[in-house]
CSV table of C-alpha atoms and ligand atoms in Angstrom, one decimal:
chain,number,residue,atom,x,y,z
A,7,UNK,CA,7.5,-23.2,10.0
A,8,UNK,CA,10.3,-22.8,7.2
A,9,UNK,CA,13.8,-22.8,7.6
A,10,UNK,CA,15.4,-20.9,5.0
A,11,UNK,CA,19.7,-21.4,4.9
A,12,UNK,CA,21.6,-19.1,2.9
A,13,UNK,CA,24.6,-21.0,1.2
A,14,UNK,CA,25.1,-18.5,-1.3
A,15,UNK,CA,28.7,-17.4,-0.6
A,16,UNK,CA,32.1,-17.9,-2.1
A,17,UNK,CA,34.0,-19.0,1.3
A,18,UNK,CA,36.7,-17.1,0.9
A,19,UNK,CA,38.5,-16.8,4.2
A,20,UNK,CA,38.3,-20.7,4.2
A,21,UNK,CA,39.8,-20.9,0.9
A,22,UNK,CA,39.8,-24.3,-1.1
A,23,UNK,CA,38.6,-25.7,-4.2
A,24,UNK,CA,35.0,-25.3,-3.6
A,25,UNK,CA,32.9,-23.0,-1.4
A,26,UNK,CA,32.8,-24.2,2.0
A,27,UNK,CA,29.1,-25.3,2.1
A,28,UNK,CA,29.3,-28.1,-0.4
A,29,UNK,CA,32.8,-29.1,0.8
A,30,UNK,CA,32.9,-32.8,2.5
A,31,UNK,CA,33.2,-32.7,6.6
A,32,UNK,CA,33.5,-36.6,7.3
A,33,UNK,CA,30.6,-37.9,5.7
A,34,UNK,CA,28.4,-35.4,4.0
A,35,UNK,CA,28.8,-31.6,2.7
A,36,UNK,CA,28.5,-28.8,4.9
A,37,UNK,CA,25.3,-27.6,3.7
A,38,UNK,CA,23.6,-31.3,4.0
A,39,UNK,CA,24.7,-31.6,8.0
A,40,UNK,CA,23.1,-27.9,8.1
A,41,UNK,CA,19.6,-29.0,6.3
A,42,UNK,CA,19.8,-32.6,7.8
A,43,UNK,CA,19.8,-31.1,11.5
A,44,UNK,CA,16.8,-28.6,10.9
A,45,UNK,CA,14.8,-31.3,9.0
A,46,UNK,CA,15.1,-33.3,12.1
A,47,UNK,CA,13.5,-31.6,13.8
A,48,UNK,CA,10.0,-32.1,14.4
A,49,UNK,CA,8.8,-28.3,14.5
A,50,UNK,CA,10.4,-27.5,10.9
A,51,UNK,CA,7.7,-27.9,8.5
A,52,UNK,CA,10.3,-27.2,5.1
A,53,UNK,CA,14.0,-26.3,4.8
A,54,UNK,CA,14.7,-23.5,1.9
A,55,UNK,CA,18.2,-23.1,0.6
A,56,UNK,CA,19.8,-20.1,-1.4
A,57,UNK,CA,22.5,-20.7,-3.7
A,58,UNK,CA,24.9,-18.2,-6.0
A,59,UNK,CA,24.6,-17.7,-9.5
A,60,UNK,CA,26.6,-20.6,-11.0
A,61,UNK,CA,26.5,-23.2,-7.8
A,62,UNK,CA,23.5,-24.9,-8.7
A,63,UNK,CA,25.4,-28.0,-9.7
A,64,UNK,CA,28.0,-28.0,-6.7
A,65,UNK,CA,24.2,-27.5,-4.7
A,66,UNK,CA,22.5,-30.0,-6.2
A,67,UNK,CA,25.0,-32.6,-5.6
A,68,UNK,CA,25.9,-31.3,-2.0
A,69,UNK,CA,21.8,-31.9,-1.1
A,70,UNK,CA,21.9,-35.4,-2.6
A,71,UNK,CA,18.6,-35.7,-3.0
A,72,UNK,CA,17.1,-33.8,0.2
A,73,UNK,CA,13.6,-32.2,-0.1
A,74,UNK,CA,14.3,-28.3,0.0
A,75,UNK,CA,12.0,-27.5,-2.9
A,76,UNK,CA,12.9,-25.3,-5.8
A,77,UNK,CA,16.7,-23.9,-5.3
A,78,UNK,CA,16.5,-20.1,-4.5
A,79,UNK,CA,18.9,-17.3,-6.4
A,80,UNK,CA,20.8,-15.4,-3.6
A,81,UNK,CA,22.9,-12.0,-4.2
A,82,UNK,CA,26.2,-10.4,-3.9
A,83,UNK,CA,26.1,-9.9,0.2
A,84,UNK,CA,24.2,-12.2,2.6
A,85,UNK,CA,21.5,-9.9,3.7
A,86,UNK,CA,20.7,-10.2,-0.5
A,87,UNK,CA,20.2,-13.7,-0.1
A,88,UNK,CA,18.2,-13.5,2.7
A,89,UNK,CA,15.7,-11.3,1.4
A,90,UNK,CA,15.8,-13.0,-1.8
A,91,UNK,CA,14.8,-15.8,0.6
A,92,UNK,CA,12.1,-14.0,2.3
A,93,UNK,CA,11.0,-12.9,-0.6
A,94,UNK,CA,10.7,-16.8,-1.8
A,95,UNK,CA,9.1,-18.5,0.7
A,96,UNK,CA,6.4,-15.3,2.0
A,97,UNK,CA,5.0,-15.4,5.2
A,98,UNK,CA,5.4,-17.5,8.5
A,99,UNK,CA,7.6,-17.8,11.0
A,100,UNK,CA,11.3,-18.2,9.5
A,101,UNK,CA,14.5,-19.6,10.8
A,102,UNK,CA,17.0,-17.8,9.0
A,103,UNK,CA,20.1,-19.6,9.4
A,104,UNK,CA,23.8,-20.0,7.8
A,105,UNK,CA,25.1,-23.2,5.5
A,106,UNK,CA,27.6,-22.5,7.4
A,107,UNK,CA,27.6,-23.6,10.6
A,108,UNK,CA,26.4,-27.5,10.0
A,109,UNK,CA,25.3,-28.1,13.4
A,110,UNK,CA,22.3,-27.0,15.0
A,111,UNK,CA,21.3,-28.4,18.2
A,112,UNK,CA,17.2,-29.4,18.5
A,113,UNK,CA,17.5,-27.2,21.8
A,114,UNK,CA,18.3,-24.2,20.5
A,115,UNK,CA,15.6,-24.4,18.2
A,116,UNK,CA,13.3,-24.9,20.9
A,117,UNK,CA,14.4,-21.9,23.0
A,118,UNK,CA,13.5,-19.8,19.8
A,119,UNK,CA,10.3,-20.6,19.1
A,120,UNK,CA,10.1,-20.5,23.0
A,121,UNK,CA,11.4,-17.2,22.8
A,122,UNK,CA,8.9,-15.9,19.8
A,123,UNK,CA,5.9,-15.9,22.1
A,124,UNK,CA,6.1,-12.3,23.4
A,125,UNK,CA,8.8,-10.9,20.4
A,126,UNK,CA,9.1,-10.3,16.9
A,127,UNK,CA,12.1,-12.1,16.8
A,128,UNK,CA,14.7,-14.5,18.7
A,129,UNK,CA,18.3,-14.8,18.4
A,130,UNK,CA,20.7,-17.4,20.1
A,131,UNK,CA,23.9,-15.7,21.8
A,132,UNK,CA,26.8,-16.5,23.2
A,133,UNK,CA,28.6,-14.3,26.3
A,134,UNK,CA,32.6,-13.7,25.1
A,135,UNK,CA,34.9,-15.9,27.6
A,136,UNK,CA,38.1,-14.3,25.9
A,137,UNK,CA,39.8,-11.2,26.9
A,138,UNK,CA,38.6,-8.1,24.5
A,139,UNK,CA,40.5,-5.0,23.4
A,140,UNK,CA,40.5,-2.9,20.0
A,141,UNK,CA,43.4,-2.4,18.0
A,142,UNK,CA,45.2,-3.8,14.8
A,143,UNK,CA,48.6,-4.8,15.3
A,144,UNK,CA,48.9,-2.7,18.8
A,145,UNK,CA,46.1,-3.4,21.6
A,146,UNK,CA,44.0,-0.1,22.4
A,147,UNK,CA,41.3,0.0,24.9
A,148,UNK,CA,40.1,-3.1,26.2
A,149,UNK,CA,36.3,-3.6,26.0
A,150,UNK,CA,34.1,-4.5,28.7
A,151,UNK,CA,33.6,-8.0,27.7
A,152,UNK,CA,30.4,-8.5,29.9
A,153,UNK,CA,28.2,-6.4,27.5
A,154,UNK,CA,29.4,-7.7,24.7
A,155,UNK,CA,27.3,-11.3,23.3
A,156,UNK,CA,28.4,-13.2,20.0
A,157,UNK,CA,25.9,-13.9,18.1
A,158,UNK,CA,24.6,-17.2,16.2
A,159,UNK,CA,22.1,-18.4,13.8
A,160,UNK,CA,19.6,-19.8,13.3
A,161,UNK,CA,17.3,-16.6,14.1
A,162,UNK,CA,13.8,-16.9,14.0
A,163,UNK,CA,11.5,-14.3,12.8
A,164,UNK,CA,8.0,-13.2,11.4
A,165,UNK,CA,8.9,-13.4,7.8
A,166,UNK,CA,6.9,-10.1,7.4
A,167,UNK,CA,8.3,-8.3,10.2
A,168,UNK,CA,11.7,-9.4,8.8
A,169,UNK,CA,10.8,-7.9,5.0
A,170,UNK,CA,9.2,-4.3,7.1
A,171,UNK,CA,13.0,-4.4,9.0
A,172,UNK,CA,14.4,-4.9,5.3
A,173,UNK,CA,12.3,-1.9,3.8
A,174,UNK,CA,13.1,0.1,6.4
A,175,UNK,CA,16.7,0.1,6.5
A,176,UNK,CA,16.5,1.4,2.9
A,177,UNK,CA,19.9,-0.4,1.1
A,178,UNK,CA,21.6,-0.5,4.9
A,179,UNK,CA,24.2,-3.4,5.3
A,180,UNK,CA,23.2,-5.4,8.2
A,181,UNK,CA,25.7,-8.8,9.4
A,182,UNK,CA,22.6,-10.4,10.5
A,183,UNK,CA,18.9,-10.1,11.0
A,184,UNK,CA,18.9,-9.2,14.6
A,185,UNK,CA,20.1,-5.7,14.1
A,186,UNK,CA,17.8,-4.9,11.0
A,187,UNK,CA,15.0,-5.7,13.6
A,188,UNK,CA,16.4,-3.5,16.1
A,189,UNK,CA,16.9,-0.8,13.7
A,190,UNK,CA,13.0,-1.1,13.1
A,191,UNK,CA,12.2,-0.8,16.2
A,192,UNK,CA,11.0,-4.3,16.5
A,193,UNK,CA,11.5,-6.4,19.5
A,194,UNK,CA,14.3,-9.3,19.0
A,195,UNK,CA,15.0,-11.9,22.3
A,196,UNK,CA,17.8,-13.6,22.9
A,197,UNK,CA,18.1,-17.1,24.1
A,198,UNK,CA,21.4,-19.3,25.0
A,199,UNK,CA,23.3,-20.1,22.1
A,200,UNK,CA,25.8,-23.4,21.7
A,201,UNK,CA,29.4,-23.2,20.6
A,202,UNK,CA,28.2,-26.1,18.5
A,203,UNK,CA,26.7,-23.4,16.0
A,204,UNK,CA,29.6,-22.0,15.8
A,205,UNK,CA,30.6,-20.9,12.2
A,206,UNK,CA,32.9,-22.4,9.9
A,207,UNK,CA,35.2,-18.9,9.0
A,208,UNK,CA,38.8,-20.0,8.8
A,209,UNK,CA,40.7,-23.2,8.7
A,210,UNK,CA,41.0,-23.2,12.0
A,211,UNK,CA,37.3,-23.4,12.3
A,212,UNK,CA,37.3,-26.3,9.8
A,213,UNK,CA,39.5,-28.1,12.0
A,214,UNK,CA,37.5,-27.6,14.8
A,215,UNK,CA,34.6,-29.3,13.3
A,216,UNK,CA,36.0,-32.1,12.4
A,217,UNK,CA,37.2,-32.7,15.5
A,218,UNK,CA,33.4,-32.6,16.8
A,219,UNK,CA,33.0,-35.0,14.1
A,220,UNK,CA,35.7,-37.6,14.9
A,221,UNK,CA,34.9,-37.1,18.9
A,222,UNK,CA,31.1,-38.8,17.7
A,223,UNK,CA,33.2,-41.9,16.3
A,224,UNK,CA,33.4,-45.3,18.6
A,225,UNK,CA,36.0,-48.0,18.0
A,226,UNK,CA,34.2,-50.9,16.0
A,227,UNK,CA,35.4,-54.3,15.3
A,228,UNK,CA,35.4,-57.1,12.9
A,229,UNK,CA,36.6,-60.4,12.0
A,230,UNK,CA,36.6,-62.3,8.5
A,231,UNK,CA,37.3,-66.0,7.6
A,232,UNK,CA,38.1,-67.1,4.2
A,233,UNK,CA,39.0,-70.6,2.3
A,234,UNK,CA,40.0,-71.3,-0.9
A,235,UNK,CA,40.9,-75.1,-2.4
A,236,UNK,CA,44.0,-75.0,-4.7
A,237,UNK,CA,43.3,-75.9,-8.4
A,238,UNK,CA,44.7,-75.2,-11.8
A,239,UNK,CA,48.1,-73.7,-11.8
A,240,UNK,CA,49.6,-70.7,-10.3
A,241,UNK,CA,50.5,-68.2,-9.5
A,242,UNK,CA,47.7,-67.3,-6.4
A,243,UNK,CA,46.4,-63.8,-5.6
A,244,UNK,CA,47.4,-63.4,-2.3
A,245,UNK,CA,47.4,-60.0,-0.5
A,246,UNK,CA,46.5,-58.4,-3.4
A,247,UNK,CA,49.5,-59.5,-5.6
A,248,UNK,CA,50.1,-62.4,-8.0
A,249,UNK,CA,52.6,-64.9,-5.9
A,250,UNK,CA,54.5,-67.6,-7.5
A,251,UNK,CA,53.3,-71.1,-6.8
A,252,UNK,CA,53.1,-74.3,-8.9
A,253,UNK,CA,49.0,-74.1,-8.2
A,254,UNK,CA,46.1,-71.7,-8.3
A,255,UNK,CA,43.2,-70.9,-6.2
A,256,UNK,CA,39.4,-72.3,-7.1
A,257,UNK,CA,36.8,-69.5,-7.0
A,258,UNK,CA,34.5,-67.3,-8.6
A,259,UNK,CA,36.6,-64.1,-8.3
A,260,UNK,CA,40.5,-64.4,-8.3
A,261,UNK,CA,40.2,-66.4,-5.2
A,262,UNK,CA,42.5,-64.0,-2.8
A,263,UNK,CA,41.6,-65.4,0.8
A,264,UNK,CA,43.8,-62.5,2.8
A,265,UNK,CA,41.0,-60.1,0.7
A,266,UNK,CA,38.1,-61.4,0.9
A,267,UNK,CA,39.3,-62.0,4.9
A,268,UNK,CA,39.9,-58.5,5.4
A,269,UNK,CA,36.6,-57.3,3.5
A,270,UNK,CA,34.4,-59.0,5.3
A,271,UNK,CA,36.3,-58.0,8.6
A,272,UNK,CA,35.7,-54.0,7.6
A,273,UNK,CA,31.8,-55.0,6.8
A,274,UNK,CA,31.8,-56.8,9.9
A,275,UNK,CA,33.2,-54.0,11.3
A,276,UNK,CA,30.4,-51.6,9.7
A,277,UNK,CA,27.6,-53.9,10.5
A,278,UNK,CA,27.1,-54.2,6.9
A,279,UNK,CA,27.0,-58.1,6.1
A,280,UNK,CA,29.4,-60.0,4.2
A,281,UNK,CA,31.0,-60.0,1.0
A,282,UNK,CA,28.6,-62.6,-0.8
A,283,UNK,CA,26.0,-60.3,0.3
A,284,UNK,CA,27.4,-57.3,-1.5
A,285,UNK,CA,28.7,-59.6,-4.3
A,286,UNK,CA,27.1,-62.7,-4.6
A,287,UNK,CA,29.2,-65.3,-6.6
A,288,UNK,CA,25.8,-66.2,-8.2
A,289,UNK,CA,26.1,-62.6,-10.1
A,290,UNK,CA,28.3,-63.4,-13.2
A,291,UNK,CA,29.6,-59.9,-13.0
A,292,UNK,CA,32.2,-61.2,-10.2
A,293,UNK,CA,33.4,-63.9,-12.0
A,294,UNK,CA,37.5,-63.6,-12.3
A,295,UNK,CA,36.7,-60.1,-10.5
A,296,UNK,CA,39.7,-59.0,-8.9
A,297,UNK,CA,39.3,-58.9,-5.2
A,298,UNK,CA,40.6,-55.2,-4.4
A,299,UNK,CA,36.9,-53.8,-6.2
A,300,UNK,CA,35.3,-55.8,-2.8
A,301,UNK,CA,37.8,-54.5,-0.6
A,302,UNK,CA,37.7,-51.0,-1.9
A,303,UNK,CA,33.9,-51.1,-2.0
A,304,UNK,CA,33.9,-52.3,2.1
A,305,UNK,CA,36.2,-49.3,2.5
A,306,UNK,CA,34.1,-46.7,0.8
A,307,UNK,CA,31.1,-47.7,2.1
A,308,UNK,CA,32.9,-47.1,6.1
A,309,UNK,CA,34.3,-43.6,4.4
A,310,UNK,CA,30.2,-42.9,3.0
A,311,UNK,CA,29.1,-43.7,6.8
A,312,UNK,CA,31.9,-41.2,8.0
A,313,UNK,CA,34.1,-43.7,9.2
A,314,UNK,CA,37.6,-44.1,9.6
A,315,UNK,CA,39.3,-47.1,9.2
A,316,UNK,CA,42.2,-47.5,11.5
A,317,UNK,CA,43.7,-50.7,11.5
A,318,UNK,CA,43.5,-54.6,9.9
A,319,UNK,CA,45.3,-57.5,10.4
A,320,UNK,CA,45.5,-60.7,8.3
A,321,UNK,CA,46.9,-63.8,9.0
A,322,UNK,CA,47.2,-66.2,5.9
A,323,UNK,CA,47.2,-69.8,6.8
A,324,UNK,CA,48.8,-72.3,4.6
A,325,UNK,CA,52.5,-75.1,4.1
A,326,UNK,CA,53.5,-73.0,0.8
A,327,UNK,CA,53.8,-70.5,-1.0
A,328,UNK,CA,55.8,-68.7,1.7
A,329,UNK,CA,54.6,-65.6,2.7
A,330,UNK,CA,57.4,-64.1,4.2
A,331,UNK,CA,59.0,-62.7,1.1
A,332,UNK,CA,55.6,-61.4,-0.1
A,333,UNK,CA,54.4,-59.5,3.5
A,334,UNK,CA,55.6,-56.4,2.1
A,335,UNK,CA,54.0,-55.5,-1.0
A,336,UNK,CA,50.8,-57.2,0.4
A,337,UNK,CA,51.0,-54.8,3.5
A,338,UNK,CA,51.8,-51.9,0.7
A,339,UNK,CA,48.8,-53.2,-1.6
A,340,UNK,CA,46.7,-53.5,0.7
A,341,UNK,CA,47.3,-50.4,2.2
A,342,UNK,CA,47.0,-48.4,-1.1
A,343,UNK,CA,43.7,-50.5,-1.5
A,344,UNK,CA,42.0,-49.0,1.5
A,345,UNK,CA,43.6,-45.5,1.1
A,346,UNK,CA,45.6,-46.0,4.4
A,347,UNK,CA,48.8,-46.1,5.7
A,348,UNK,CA,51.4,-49.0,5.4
A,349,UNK,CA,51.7,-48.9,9.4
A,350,UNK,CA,47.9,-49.0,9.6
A,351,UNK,CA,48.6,-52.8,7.4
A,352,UNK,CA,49.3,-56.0,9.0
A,353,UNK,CA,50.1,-59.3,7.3
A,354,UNK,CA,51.3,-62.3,9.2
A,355,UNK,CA,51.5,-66.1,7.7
A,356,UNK,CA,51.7,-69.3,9.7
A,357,UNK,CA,51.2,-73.2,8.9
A,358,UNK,CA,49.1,-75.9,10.8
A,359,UNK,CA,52.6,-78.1,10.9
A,360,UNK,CA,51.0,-80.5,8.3
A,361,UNK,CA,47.6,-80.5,10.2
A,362,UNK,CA,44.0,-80.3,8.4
A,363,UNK,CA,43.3,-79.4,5.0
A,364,UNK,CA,45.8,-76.7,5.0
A,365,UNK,CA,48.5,-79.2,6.3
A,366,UNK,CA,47.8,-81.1,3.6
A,367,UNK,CA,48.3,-78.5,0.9
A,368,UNK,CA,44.4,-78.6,0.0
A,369,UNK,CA,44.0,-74.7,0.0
A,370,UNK,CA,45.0,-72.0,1.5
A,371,UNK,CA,42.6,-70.0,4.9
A,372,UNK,CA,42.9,-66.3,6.0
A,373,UNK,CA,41.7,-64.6,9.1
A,374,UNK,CA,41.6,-61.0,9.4
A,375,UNK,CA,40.2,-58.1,12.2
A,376,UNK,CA,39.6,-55.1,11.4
A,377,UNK,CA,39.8,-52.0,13.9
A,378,UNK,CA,37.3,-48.6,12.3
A,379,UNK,CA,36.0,-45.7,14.0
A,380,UNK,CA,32.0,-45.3,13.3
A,381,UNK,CA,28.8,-43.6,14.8
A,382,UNK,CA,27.2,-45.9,17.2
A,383,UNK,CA,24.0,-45.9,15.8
A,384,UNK,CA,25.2,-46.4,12.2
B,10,CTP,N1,26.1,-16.1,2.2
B,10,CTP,C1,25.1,-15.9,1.2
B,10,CTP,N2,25.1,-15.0,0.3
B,10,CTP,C2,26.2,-14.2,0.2
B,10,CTP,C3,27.2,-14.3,1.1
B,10,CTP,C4,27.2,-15.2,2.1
B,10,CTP,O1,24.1,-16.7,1.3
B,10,CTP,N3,26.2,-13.3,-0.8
B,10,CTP,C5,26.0,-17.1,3.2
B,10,CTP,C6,27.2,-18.1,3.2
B,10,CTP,O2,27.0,-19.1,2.2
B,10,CTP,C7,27.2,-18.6,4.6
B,10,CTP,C8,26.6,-17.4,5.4
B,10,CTP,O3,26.0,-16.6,4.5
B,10,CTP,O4,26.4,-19.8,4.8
B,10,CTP,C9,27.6,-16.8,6.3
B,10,CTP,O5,28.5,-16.1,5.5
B,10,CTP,P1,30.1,-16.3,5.6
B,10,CTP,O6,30.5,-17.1,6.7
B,10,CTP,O7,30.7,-14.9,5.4
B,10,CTP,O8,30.4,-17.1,4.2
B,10,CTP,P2,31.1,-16.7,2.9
B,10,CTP,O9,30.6,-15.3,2.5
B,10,CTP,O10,30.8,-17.8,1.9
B,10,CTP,O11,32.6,-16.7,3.3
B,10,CTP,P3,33.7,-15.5,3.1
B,10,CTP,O12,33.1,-14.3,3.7
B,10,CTP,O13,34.9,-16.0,3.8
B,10,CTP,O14,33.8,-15.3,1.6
B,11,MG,MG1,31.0,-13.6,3.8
């Protein structure tokens, strides 16, 4: 069975820089949640995917990579790009479904093909919990909400039923499928929708699904540890900023404990090993590297796993420099570092009152935790 999604549109209620379908929702375009969740499942043999003249690129870099074959040419309306999609992929059974709405529960895939034995075609729905009535700016008669169903995609046809439906309705304007079927006297079940599929129209809806997004997120934890000897002369990197003090730091990249502290909190955080395993001091590339490229890699690679990060604390551990005058612009640095807020920054300092290495002025320790929001399973 092939799914065929038409992302062929210009998203104009939504608005924005780019159509809707290749725009970013947490970690991935719209149109690759759409094709990851009907490649998933196990009943989809192929996923097809129409695309406007001109949005090849935006298309191409939207997929990523993802097996949908040869990109297909869609038209001015949707019902063009579907039967330019029909016309594509020939026969089978068909899920015809919308870039659009990025996620399609496995069920309601299920209940379709269910649904297929004994019709020509299968449609999820929805029943309408709102109050109806027609009118523009003045209600006029309210409608009997209990006949009326809202109605979803992915539908799933015969793709040679579907093309008789289109040849019959001679040039007719359908919004969906379902009604061209109808019209053709074919048979088309329904099966329970989910407000999941719900499409992404206005920026209210955009909103919505991110908030289905951010609800999958769990709160994630991680701690970092970092030591550097003093050697040569100052100043240190500290915080992200160059700090006055009659000696430097020893190490392979500009030596800033609090960063390398709070990087390999985040990856800790994110599961994602430690810093030496992303940059290994054995890689001459690092050498003198400033420490913000690790920290904003940690960071990136949360944002790429559609994570957020919400909060890290450092503690810097050493008899001098003081840290005190400093905490700000660290807290500001770091904080433009990780593309966060200043509030979402803490930097605290304390000594060992003359105790261990760090009494003794040997070098200088940092300890950091870092609070993100990830999928469970990521
Ligand atoms: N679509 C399409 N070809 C068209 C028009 C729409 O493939 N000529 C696709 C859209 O990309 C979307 C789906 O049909 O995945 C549903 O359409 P809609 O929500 O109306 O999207 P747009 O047409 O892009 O948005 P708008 O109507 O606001 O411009
Ligand atoms: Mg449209």
């Amino acid at each position: 069975m092939t799914a065929l999604i038409v992302a062929a549109g210009s998203g104009s209620r939504l608005g924005g820089e780019m159509p809707k379908q290749f725009r970013a929702l947490g970690s991935k375009p719209v149109l690759a949640h759409a094709v990851d969740a009907l490649l998933g499942h196990p009943r989809i043999d192929a996923v097809r995917v129409v695309v406007g003249d001109g949005q090849d690129e935006l298309a191409t870099s939207a997929l990523g990579g993802r097996d949908v074959g040869a990109l297909i040419r869609g038209g001015r309306e949707r019902h063009d790009s579907v039967r330019n999609g029909l016309e594509a992929i020939g026969g089978g059974v068909v899920l015809v479904h919308d870039a659009a709405r990025p996620f399609c529960p496995p069920a309601v895939v299920d209940r379709l093909l269910g649904a297929l034995d004994g019709h020509d075609g299968a449609v999820p729905v929805l029943s309408v919990s709102d109050t109806l009535a027609k009118g523009d700016s003045v209600l006029r008669d309210p409608v009997d909400r209990a006949r009326m169903l809202r109605v979803q995609t992915p539908q799933a046809f015969h793709a040679e039923d579907l093309l008789y439906a289109f040849d019959e309705a001679k040039g007719a304007a359908p919004t969906d499928e379902s009604s061209l079927m109808l019209a053709a006297g074919l048979k088309v079940a329904t099966v329970e929708g989910d407000a999941m599929l719900d499409k992404l129209t206005g920026p209210a809806d955009w909103a919505r699904a991110e908030a289905l997004l951010a609800a999958r997120l769990v709160g994630r934890t991680g701690m970092g540890f970092d030591v550097h000897g003093f050697a040569g002369d100052g100043p240190v990197m500290l915080g992200g900023i160059a700090v006055p003090h009659e000696r430097g730091l020893a190490g392979h990249s500009d030596a800033d404990v609090a960063l390398h502290a709070i990087t390999d909190a985040l990856l800790g955080a994110a599961g994602l090993g430690d810093i030496g395993a992303h940059f290994p001091p054995s890689d001459p590339q690092w050498k003198g590297a400033a420490s913000e490229v690790f920290l904003a890699h940690a960071a990136q690679l949360i944002r790429d796993g559609g994570g957020l990060i919400d909060h890290v604390d450092c503690t810097i551990i050493c008899e001098a420099p003081k840290v005190g005058p400093h905490r700000e612009a660290m807290r500001a640095r770091v904080a433009g570092i990780l593309g966060v807020g200043v509030a979402q920054v803490s930097i605290k300092a304390t000594t060992t009152e003359g105790l261990g290495f760090t009494g003794r002025r040997e070098g200088i320790a940092a300890q950091a935790v870092a609070s993100i929001r990830m999928e469970l399973n990521q």
